[in-house]
Coordinates of C-alpha atoms and ligand atoms in Angstrom, one line a residue:
X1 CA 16.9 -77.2 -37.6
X2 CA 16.1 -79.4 -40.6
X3 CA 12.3 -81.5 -41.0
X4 CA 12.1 -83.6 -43.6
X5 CA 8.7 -82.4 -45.9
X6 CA 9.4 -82.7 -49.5
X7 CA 8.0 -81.6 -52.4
X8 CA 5.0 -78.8 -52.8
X9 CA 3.8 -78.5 -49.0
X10 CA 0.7 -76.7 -48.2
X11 CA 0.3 -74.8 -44.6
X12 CA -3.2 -74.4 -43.2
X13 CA -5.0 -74.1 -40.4
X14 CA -6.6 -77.4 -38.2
X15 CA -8.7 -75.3 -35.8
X16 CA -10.9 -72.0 -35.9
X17 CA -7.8 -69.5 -36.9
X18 CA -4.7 -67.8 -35.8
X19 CA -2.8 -71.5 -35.4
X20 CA 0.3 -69.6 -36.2
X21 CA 0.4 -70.2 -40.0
X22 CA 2.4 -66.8 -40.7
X23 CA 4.9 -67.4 -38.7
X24 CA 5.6 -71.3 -40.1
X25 CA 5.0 -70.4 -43.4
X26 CA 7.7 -67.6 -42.9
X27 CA 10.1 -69.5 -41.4
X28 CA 9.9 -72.0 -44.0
X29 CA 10.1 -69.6 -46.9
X30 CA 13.4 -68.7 -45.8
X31 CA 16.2 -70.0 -48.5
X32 CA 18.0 -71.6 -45.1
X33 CA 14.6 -72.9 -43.6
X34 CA 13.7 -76.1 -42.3
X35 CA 12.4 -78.0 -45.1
X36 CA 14.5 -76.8 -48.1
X37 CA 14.2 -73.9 -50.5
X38 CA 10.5 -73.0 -51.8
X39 CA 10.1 -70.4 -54.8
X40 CA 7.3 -69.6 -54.9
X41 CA 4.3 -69.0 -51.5
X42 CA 1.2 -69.0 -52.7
X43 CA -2.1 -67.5 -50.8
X44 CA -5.3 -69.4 -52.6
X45 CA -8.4 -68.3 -50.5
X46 CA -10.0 -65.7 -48.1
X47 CA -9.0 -62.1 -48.1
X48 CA -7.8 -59.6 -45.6
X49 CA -9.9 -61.0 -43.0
X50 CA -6.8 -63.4 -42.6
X51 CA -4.4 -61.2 -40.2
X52 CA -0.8 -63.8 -40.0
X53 CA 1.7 -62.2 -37.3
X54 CA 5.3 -62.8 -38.6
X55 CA 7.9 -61.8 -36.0
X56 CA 11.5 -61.5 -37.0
X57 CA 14.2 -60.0 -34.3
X58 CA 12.6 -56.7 -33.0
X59 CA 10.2 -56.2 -35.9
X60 CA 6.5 -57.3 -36.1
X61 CA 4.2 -57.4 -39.1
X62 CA 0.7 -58.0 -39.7
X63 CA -0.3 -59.8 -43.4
X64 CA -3.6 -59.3 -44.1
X65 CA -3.1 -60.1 -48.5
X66 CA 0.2 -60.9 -48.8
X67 CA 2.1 -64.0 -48.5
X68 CA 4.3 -64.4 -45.5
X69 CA 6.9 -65.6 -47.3
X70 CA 7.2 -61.7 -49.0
X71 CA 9.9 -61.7 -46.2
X72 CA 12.2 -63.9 -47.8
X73 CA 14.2 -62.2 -51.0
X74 CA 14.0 -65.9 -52.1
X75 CA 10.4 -66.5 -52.8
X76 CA 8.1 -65.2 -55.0
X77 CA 4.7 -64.1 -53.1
X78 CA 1.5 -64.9 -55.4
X79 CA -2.0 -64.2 -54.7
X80 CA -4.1 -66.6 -56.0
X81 CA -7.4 -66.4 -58.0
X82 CA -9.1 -67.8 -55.2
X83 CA -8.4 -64.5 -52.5
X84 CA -11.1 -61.7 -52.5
X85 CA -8.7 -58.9 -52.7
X86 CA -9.3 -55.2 -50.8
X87 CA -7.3 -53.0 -52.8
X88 CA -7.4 -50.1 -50.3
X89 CA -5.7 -52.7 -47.9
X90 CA -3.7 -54.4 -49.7
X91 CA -2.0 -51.1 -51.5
X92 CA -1.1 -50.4 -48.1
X93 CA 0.1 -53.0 -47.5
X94 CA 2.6 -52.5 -50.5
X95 CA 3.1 -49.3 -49.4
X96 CA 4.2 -50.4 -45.5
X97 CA 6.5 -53.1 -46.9
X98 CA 8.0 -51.3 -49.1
X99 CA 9.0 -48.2 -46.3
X100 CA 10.0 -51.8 -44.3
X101 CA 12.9 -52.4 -47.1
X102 CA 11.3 -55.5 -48.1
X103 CA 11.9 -56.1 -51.7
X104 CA 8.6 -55.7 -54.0
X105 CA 9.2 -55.7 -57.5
X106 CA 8.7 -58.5 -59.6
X107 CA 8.3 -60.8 -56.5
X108 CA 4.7 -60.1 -56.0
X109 CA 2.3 -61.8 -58.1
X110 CA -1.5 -60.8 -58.3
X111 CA -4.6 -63.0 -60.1
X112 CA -6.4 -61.3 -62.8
X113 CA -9.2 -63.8 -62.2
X114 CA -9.0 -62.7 -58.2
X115 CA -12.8 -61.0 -56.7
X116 CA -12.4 -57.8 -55.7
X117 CA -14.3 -55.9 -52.6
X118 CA -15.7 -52.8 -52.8
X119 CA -16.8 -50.6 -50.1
X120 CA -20.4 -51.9 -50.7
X121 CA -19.0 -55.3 -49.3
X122 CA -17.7 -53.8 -46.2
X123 CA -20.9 -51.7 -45.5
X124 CA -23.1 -54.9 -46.5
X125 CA -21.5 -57.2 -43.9
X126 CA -21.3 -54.3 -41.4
X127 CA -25.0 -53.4 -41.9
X128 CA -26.0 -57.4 -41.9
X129 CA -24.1 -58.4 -39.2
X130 CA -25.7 -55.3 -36.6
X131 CA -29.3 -56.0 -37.9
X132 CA -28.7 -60.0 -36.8
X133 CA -27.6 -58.4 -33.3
X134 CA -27.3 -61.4 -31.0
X135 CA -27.7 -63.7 -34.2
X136 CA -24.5 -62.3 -35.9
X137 CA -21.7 -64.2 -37.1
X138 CA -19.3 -62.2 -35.4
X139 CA -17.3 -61.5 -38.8
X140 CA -14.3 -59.2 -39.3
X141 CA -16.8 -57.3 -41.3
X142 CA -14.1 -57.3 -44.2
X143 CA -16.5 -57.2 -46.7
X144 CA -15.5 -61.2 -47.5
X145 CA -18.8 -62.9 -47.1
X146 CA -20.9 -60.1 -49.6
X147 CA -17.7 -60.3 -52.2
X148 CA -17.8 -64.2 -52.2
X149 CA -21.8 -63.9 -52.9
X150 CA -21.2 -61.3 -55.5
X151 CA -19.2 -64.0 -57.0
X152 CA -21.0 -67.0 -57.1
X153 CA -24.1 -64.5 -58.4
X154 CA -21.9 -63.8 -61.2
X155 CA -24.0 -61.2 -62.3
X156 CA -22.5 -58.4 -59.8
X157 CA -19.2 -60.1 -59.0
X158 CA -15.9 -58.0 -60.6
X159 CA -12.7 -59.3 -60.7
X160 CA -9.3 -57.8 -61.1
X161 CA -9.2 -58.3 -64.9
X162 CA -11.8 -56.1 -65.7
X163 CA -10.4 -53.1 -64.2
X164 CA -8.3 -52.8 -67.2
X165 CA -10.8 -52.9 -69.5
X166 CA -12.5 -49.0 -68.4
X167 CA -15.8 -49.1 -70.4
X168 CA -16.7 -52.0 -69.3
X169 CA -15.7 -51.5 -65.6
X170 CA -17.5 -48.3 -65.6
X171 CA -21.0 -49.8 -67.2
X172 CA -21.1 -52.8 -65.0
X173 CA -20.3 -50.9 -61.4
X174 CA -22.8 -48.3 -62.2
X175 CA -25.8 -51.3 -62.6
X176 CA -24.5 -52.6 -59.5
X177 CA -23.9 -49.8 -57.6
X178 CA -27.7 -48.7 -58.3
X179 CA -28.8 -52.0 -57.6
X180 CA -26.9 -52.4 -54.1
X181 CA -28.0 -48.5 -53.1
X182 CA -31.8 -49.7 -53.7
X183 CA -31.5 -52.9 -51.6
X184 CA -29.8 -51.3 -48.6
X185 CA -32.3 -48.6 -48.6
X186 CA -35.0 -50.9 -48.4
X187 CA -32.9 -53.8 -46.3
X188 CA -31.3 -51.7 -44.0
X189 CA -33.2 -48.6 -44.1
X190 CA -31.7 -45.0 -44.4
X191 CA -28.0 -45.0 -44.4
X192 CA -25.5 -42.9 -47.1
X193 CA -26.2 -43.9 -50.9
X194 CA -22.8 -45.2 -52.0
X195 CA -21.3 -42.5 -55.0
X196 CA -20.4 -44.2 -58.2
X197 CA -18.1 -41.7 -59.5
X198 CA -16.1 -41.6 -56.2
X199 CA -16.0 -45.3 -56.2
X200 CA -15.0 -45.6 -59.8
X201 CA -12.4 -43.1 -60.1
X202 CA -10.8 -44.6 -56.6
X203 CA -10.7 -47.8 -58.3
X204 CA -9.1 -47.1 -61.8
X205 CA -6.4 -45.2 -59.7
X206 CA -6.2 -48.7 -57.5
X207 CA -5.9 -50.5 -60.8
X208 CA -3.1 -48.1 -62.2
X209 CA -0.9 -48.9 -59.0
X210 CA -1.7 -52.6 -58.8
X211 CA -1.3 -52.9 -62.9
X212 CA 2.5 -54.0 -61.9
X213 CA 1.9 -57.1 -60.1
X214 CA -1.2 -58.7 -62.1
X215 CA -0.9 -61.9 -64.6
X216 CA -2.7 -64.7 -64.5
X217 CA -1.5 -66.4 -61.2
X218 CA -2.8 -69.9 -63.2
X219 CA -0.2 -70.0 -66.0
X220 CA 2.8 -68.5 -63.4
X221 CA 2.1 -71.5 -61.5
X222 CA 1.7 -74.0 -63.9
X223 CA 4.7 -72.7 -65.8
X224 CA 6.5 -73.4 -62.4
X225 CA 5.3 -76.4 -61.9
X226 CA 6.9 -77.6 -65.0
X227 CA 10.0 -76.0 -64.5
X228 CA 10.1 -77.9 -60.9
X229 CA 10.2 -75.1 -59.3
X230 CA 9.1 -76.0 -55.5
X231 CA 5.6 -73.8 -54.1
X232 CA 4.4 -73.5 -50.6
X233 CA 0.7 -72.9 -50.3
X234 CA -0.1 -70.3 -47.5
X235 CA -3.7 -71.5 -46.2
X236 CA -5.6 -68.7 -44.5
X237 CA -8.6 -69.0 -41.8
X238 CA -8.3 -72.7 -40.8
X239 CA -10.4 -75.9 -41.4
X240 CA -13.4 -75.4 -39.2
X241 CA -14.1 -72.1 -40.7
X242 CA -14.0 -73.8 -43.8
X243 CA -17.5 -72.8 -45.7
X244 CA -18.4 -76.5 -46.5
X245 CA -16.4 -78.4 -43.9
X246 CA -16.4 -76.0 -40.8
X247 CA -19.2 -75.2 -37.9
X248 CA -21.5 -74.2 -40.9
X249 CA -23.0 -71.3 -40.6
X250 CA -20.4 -69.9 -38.1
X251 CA -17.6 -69.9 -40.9
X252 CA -16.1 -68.1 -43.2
X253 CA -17.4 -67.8 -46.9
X254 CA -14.7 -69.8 -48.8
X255 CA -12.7 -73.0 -48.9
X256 CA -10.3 -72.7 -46.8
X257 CA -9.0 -76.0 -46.6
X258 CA -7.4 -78.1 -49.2
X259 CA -10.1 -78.1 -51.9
X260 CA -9.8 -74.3 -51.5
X261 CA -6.5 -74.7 -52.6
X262 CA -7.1 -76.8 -55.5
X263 CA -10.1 -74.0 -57.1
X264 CA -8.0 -71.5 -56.2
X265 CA -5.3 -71.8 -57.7
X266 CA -6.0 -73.4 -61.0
X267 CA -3.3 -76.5 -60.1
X268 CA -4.3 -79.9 -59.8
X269 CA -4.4 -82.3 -56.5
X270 CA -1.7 -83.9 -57.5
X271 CA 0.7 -80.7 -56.9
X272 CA 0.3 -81.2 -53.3
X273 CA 3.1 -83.3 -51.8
X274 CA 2.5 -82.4 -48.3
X275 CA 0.1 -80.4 -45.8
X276 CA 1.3 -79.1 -43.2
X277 CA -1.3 -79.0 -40.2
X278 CA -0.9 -76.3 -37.8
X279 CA -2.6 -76.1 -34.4
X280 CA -2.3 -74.3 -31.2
X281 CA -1.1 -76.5 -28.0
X282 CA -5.0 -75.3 -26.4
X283 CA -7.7 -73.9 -29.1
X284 CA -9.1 -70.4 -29.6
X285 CA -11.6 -69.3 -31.7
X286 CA -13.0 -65.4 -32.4
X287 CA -16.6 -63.9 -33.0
X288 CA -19.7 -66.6 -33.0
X289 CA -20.1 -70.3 -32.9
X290 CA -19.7 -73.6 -31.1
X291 CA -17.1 -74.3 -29.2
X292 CA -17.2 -77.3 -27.1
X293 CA -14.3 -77.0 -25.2
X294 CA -14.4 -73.4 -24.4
X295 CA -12.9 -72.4 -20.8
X296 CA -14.8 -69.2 -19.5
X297 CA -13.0 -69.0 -16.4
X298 CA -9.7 -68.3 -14.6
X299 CA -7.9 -71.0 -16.9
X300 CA -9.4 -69.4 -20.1
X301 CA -8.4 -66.2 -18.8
X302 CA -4.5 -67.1 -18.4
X303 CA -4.5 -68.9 -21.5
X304 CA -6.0 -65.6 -23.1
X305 CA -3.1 -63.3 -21.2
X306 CA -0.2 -65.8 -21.5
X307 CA -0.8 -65.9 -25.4
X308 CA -1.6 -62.5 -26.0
X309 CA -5.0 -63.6 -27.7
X310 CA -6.5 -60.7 -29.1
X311 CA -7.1 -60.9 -32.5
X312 CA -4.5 -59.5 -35.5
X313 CA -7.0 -58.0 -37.9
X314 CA -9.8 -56.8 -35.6
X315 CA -8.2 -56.6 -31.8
X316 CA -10.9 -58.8 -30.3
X317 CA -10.4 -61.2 -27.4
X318 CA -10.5 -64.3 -28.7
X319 CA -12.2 -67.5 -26.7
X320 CA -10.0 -69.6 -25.5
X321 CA -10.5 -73.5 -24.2
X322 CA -8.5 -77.2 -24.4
X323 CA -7.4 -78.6 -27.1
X324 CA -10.1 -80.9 -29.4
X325 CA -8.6 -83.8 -30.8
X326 CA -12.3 -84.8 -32.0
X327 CA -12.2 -81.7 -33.8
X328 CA -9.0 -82.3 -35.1
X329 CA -9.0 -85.9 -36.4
X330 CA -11.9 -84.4 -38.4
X331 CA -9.3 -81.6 -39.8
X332 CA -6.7 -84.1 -40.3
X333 CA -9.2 -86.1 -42.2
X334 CA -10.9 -84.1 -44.4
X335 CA -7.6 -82.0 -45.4
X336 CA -4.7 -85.2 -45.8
X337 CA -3.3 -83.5 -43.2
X338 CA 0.3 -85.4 -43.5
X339 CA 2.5 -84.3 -40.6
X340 CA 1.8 -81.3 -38.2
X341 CA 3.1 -78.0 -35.9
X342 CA 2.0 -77.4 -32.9
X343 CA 2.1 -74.0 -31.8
X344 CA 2.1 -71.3 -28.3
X345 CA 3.3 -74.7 -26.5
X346 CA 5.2 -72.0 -24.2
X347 CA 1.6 -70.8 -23.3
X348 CA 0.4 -74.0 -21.5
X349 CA 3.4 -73.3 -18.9
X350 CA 2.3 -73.0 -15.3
X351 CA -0.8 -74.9 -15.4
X352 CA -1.3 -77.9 -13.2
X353 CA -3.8 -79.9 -15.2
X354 CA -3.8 -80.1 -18.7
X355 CA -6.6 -81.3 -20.6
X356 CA -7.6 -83.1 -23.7
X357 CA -10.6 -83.5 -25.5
X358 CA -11.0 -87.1 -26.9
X359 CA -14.6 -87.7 -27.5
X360 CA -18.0 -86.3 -27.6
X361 CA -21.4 -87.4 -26.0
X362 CA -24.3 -86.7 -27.3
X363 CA -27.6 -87.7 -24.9
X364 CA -25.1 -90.3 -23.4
X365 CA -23.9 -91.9 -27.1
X366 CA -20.9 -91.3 -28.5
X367 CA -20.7 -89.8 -31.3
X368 CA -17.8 -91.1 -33.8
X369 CA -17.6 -88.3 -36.2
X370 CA -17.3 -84.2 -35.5
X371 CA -20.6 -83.1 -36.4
X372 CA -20.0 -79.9 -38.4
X373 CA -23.7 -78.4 -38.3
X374 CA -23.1 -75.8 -35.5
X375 CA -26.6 -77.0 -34.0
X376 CA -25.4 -80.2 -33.7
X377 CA -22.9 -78.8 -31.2
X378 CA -25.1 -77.7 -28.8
X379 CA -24.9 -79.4 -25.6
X380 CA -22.9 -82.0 -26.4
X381 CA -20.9 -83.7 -23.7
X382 CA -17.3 -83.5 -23.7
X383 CA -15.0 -86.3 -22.4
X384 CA -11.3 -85.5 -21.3
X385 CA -8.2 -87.1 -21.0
X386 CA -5.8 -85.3 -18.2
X387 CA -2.2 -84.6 -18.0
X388 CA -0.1 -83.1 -15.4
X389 CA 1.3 -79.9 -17.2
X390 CA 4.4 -78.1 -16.2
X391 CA 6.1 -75.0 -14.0
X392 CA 9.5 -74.0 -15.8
X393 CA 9.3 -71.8 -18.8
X394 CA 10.1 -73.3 -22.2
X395 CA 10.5 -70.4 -24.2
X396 CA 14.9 -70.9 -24.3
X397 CA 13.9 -74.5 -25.3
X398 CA 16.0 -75.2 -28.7
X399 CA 16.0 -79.1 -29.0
X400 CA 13.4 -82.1 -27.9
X401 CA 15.8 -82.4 -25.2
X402 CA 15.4 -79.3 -23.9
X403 CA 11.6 -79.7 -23.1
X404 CA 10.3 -80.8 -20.1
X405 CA 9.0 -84.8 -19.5
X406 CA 5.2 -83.6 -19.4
X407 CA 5.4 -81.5 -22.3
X408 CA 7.0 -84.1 -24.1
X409 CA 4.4 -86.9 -22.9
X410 CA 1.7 -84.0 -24.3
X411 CA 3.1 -83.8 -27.5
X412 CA 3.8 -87.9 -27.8
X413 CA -0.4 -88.1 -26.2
X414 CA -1.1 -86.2 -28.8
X415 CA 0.4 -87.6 -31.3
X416 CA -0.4 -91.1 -30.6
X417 CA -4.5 -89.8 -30.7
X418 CA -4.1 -87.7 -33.8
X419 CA -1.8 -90.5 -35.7
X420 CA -0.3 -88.2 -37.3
X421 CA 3.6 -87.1 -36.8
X422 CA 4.1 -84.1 -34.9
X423 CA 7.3 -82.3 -36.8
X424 CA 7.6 -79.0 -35.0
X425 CA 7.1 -77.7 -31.4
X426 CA 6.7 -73.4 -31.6
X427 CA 7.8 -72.1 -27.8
X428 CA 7.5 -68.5 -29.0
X429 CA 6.7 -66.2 -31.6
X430 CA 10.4 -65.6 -33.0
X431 CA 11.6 -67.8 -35.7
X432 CA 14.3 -69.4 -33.6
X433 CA 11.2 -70.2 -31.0
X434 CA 11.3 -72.9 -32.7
X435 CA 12.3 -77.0 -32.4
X436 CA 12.3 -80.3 -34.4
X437 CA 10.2 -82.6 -33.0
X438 CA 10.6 -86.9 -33.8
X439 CA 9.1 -88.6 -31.1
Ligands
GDP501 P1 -2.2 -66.9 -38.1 O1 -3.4 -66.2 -38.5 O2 -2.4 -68.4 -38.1 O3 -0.9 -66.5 -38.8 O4 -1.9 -66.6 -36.6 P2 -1.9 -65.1 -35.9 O5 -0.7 -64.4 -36.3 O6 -3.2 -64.5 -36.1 O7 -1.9 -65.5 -34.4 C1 -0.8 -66.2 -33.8 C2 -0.1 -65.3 -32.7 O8 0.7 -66.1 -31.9 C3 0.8 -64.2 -33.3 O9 0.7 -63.1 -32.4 C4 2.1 -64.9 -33.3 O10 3.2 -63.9 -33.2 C5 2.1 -65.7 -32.0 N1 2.8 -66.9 -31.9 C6 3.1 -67.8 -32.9 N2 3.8 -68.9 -32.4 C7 3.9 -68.6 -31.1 C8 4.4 -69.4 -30.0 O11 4.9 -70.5 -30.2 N3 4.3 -68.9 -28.8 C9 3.8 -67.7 -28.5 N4 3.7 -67.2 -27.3 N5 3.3 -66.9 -29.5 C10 3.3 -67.4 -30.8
IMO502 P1 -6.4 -66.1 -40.1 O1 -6.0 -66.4 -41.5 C1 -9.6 -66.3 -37.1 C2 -13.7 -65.7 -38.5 C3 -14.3 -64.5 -38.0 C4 -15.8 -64.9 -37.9 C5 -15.9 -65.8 -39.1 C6 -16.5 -65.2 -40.4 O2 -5.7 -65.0 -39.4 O3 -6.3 -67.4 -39.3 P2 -15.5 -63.4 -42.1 O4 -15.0 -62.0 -41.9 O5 -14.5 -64.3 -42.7 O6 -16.8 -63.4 -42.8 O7 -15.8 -63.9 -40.6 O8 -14.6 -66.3 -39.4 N1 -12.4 -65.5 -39.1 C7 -11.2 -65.7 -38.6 N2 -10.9 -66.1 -37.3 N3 -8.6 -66.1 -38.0 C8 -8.9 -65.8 -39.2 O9 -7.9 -65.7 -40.2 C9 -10.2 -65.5 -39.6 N4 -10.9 -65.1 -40.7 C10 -12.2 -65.2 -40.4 O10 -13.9 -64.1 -36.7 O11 -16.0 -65.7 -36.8
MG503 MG1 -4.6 -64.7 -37.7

């Protein structure tokens, strides 16, 4: 299977999530892979509320922190200064590839400008998100959205660098450490006082371990940019979680579209040859927020069953509903989305209708642009285009050829709305699940 994207190609998300980005951006980081040889796959934003499923033959894993492309012996994995990184989770991580045989030496790559989370993050969100009750966000409670704050507040952000340098470290987590025990006292009422000395000696043992793998990500990359070395960008979340761009404030709390990619990595705009859009052949989304075409019935419930959608980092159902190509030209737009992969194709199998969403109304008017203010959302009027769907499974589909007419007039439907070439077709989640599309 060859597709023809050249250059430095960035991966990311078009809808709310879980498009299948791990298991693209693995494929392609494989030396034999569809679109060429990539050295280096780069994560630039989010953290380990990211969960990308990469299946290859019998064995499954789960990347919260690091790259998919950690699979391929070819590639070296970086994490960006843009990721908020959990050390607890991603030293596991480490530690769970490593008893996998995948090779982690000098492959692995970790920003000394990255945000770190600290168990105040994680009780923070936790604590925030059950005081909002019905309000809440719905958030992996991760720690991400307290950690990005922290960061932008400057004054109680730390970042990976400053581990190394112990007086320092120690000083400035104590201050905050006090300061978050005194507002979750009075915020959130009683609850456990977080232990500086616990906290601080767990961390200088993290940094010991992760000492290894940290540089400054900025300098590897533009080093490798000079030596024309070829990156992949690994985008995490997907465009309308994006903090800015997405259904604001049900998003995530950074950038995780292309301008993500561009603060948080340290490389200019003009690195980025290609992006890759990927999108599911219906649309999901998990925790709160508008979702216009959401199916809360029988349909919604096979789509949910037939594509195993239950989330990889927290096990929650995820809501399920029709594909939104209003949403999507929006994604396509505001990201240079160049050519894209549709994904769980093999999932629509079985239905008779399928539907497309291909504009909004809004107290009869249509609207002409997806209106990203969550409230916006609310009880807007979706209009459909509808498609006969098909019976046989595709999953043993390995060419264009193999797929049946309606599937192929779904894909060309689509492709004719979104104006944008659809490259790949995914029919399952192992890597050879996978076809060349040129319609
Ligand atoms: P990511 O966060 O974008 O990497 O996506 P997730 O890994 O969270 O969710 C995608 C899920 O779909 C994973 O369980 C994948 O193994 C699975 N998957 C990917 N592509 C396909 C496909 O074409 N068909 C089916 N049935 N499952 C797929
Ligand atoms: P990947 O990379 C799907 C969602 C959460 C919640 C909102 C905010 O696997 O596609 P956060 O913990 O980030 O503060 O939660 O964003 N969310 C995701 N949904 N896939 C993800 O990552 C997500 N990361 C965050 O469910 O609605
Ligand atoms: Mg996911």
């Amino acid at each position: 299977m060859k597709i023809d994207l050249q250059g430095n190609v960035c991966v990311l998300g078009l809808q709310w999530g879980d498009e299948g980005k791990g298991k693209i951006v693995n494929l392609m980081a494989d030396p034999d892979g569809p679109a060429g040889r990539f050295d280096f796959v780069v994560r630039y934003s989010g953290g380990a509320n990211a969960g990308h499923t990469v299946v290859v033959g019998s064995e499954k894993f789960a990347m919260h922190l690091v790259p998919s492309g950690i699979l391929s012996p070819a590639a070296t994995a970086v994490i960006a200064n843009g990721v908020v990184i959990d050390p607890q989770v991603l030293l596991e991580e480490i530690e769970g590839l490593k008893y996998r045989n995948v090779k982690l030496e000098d492959n692995l790559k970790i920003s000394n400008k990255a945000h770190l989370v600290f168990p105040y993050h994680k009780l923070q969100d936790k604590l925030s998100e059950q005081q909002l009750g019905k309000k809440s966000i719905g958030t992996t409670c991760r720690g991400i959205g307290p950690c990005y704050s922290d960061k932008a507040a400057r004054t109680t952000g730390i970042r990976v660098g400053e581990l190394y340098q112990k007086e320092h470290f120690a000083e400035k987590l104590r201050r905050i450490i006090e300061k978050k025990n005194i507002i979750f006292e009075s915020l959130y009422g009683e609850h456990q006082p977080i232990d500086f000395n616990s906290v601080f000696e767990q961390y200088c043992e993290y940094a010991e371990r992760l000492k290894p793998y940290v540089c400054d990500t900025t300098a590897l990359l533009h080093q490798a940019i000079s030596d024309g070395k070829r990156i992949m960008f690994e985008g995490a979340q997907g465009a309308l979680l994006d903090i800015d761009h997405g259904t604001y404030p049900f998003v995530t709390s950074s950038n995780s579209g292309t301008g993500g990619l561009i603060t948080g990595t340290g490389l200019p705009p003009s690195c980025i040859n290609n992006v890759l859009g990927v999108m599911k052949a219906y649309s999901t989304r998990v925790g709160g927020g508008p979702f216009p075409t959401e199916l809360n019935n029988d349909i919604g419930q096979y789509i949910r069953d037939r594509g195993n959608e239950y989330g990889t980092t927290t096990g929650r159902p995820r809501r399920t509903g029709w594909i939104d190509t209003v949403a999507l030209r929006y994604a396509i737009e505001v990201n240079g989305i160049t050519s894209i992969a549709i994904m769980l194709l093999d999932v629509l199998t079985g239905l008779d209708k399928i539907k497309i969403a291909v504009s909004y109304k809004v107290d009869g008017a249509r609207m002409d642009f997806f209106p990203a203010n969550a409230y916006e959302l609310e009880g807007i009027e979706v209009e459909y285009e509808e498609l006969p769907g098909w019976r046989d499974e595709i999953t043993e589909a390995r060419t264009q050829d193999d797929l049946p007419a309606e599937a192929i007039q779904y894909l060309r439907t689509l492709q004719d709305i979104l104006e944008r070439p659809i490259k790949i077709a995914s029919v399952g989640p192992e890597r050879d699940q996978t076809i060349a599309i040129d319609l």
